[in-house]
Amino acid sequence: MKVSRRLNNQSGQGMTEYIIIVALIAIAAIAVFTYFGSTVQEQTAAMTKELSGQSGDDQVKAAQDAANSAADNASKTKGLKNYTGGADAAGE
């Protein structure tokens, strides 16, 4: 009887760990698309235009600009002040 309870608890623990891992992957994917979503969108638009026989130069330039902007945003140091409107821990 005790063995079956222990197995059931371990099964629930495995499912919980799986859910946590999936949630972390989803958060990472959201962060990546936040920074690079416009780059991917512009590159896809450029490929679509090129496949249809039109020039995709404007979209390629826009994708390069979006990638540079994302790189600049990613290189900035982020701290708690970025998310609290500049308030510090003392509540000032």
mmCIF file of C-alpha atoms in Angstrom:
data_model
loop_
_atom_site.group_PDB
_atom_site.id
_atom_site.type_symbol
_atom_site.label_atom_id
_atom_site.label_comp_id
_atom_site.label_asym_id
_atom_site.label_seq_id
_atom_site.Cartn_x
_atom_site.Cartn_y
_atom_site.Cartn_z
ATOM 1 C CA MET A 1 0.000 0.000 0.000
ATOM 2 C CA LYS A 2 2.784 2.448 0.885
ATOM 3 C CA VAL A 3 4.692 1.552 -2.274
ATOM 4 C CA SER A 4 1.757 2.467 -4.533
ATOM 5 C CA ARG A 5 1.348 5.844 -2.799
ATOM 6 C CA ARG A 6 5.032 6.566 -3.255
ATOM 7 C CA LEU A 7 4.811 5.746 -6.981
ATOM 8 C CA ASN A 8 1.789 8.015 -7.397
ATOM 9 C CA ASN A 9 3.614 10.895 -5.682
ATOM 10 C CA GLN A 10 6.644 10.452 -7.941
ATOM 11 C CA SER A 11 4.432 10.447 -11.012
ATOM 12 C CA GLY A 12 2.878 13.754 -9.942
ATOM 13 C CA GLN A 13 6.317 15.190 -9.267
ATOM 14 C CA GLY A 14 7.458 14.280 -12.786
ATOM 15 C CA MET A 15 4.443 16.005 -14.322
ATOM 16 C CA THR A 16 5.088 19.129 -12.230
ATOM 17 C CA GLU A 17 8.712 19.236 -13.345
ATOM 18 C CA TYR A 18 7.613 18.841 -16.960
ATOM 19 C CA ILE A 19 5.158 21.743 -16.634
ATOM 20 C CA ILE A 20 7.853 23.959 -15.101
ATOM 21 C CA ILE A 21 10.275 23.164 -17.941
ATOM 22 C CA VAL A 22 7.617 23.884 -20.577
ATOM 23 C CA ALA A 23 6.775 27.193 -18.864
ATOM 24 C CA LEU A 24 10.451 28.229 -18.816
ATOM 25 C CA ILE A 25 10.800 27.400 -22.510
ATOM 26 C CA ALA A 26 7.674 29.448 -23.262
ATOM 27 C CA ILE A 27 9.051 32.434 -21.324
ATOM 28 C CA ALA A 28 12.363 32.174 -23.197
ATOM 29 C CA ALA A 29 10.526 32.017 -26.535
ATOM 30 C CA ILE A 30 8.488 35.103 -25.657
ATOM 31 C CA ALA A 31 11.673 36.978 -24.778
ATOM 32 C CA VAL A 32 13.330 35.994 -28.054
ATOM 33 C CA PHE A 33 10.320 37.023 -30.124
ATOM 34 C CA THR A 34 10.101 40.292 -28.191
ATOM 35 C CA TYR A 35 13.636 41.203 -29.245
ATOM 36 C CA PHE A 36 13.793 39.578 -32.680
ATOM 37 C CA GLY A 37 10.164 39.297 -33.820
ATOM 38 C CA SER A 38 10.282 42.270 -36.153
ATOM 39 C CA THR A 39 13.534 41.006 -37.670
ATOM 40 C CA VAL A 40 11.969 37.640 -38.495
ATOM 41 C CA GLN A 41 8.849 39.328 -39.862
ATOM 42 C CA GLU A 42 10.850 41.597 -42.172
ATOM 43 C CA GLN A 43 13.050 38.730 -43.372
ATOM 44 C CA THR A 44 9.974 36.656 -44.170
ATOM 45 C CA ALA A 45 8.480 39.597 -46.068
ATOM 46 C CA ALA A 46 11.713 39.998 -48.049
ATOM 47 C CA MET A 47 11.746 36.307 -48.984
ATOM 48 C CA THR A 48 8.094 36.487 -50.046
ATOM 49 C CA LYS A 49 8.732 39.461 -52.318
ATOM 50 C CA GLU A 50 11.838 37.865 -53.811
ATOM 51 C CA LEU A 51 9.934 34.634 -54.525
ATOM 52 C CA SER A 52 7.237 36.623 -56.312
ATOM 53 C CA GLY A 53 9.856 38.289 -58.519
ATOM 54 C CA GLN A 54 9.846 41.678 -56.803
ATOM 55 C CA SER A 55 12.733 43.383 -55.052
ATOM 56 C CA GLY A 56 12.892 42.717 -51.323
ATOM 57 C CA ASP A 57 15.618 45.305 -50.676
ATOM 58 C CA ASP A 58 13.367 47.514 -48.525
ATOM 59 C CA GLN A 59 12.420 44.594 -46.286
ATOM 60 C CA VAL A 60 16.039 43.442 -46.032
ATOM 61 C CA LYS A 61 17.049 46.946 -44.897
ATOM 62 C CA ALA A 62 14.162 47.010 -42.401
ATOM 63 C CA ALA A 63 15.250 43.588 -41.076
ATOM 64 C CA GLN A 64 18.814 44.854 -40.629
ATOM 65 C CA ASP A 65 17.557 47.917 -38.784
ATOM 66 C CA ALA A 66 15.340 45.778 -36.540
ATOM 67 C CA ALA A 67 18.241 43.419 -35.803
ATOM 68 C CA ASN A 68 20.502 46.339 -34.883
ATOM 69 C CA SER A 69 17.809 47.788 -32.639
ATOM 70 C CA ALA A 70 17.308 44.423 -30.933
ATOM 71 C CA ALA A 71 21.054 44.066 -30.395
ATOM 72 C CA ASP A 72 21.219 47.550 -28.864
ATOM 73 C CA ASN A 73 18.314 46.771 -26.519
ATOM 74 C CA ALA A 74 19.845 43.452 -25.503
ATOM 75 C CA SER A 75 23.202 45.035 -24.687
ATOM 76 C CA LYS A 76 21.736 47.600 -22.283
ATOM 77 C CA THR A 77 22.054 46.764 -18.615
ATOM 78 C CA LYS A 78 18.662 46.121 -17.109
ATOM 79 C CA GLY A 79 17.964 46.378 -13.426
ATOM 80 C CA LEU A 80 15.026 46.692 -11.101
ATOM 81 C CA LYS A 81 14.738 50.423 -11.880
ATOM 82 C CA ASN A 82 13.826 49.564 -15.480
ATOM 83 C CA TYR A 83 10.684 47.862 -14.255
ATOM 84 C CA THR A 84 9.708 50.033 -11.287
ATOM 85 C CA GLY A 85 9.719 53.451 -12.924
ATOM 86 C CA GLY A 86 13.020 54.392 -11.244
ATOM 87 C CA ALA A 87 11.880 53.727 -7.683
ATOM 88 C CA ASP A 88 14.504 52.105 -5.517
ATOM 89 C CA ALA A 89 14.058 49.505 -2.805
ATOM 90 C CA ALA A 90 13.551 52.192 -0.111
ATOM 91 C CA GLY A 91 10.369 53.337 -1.854
ATOM 92 C CA GLU A 92 11.674 56.744 -2.942
#
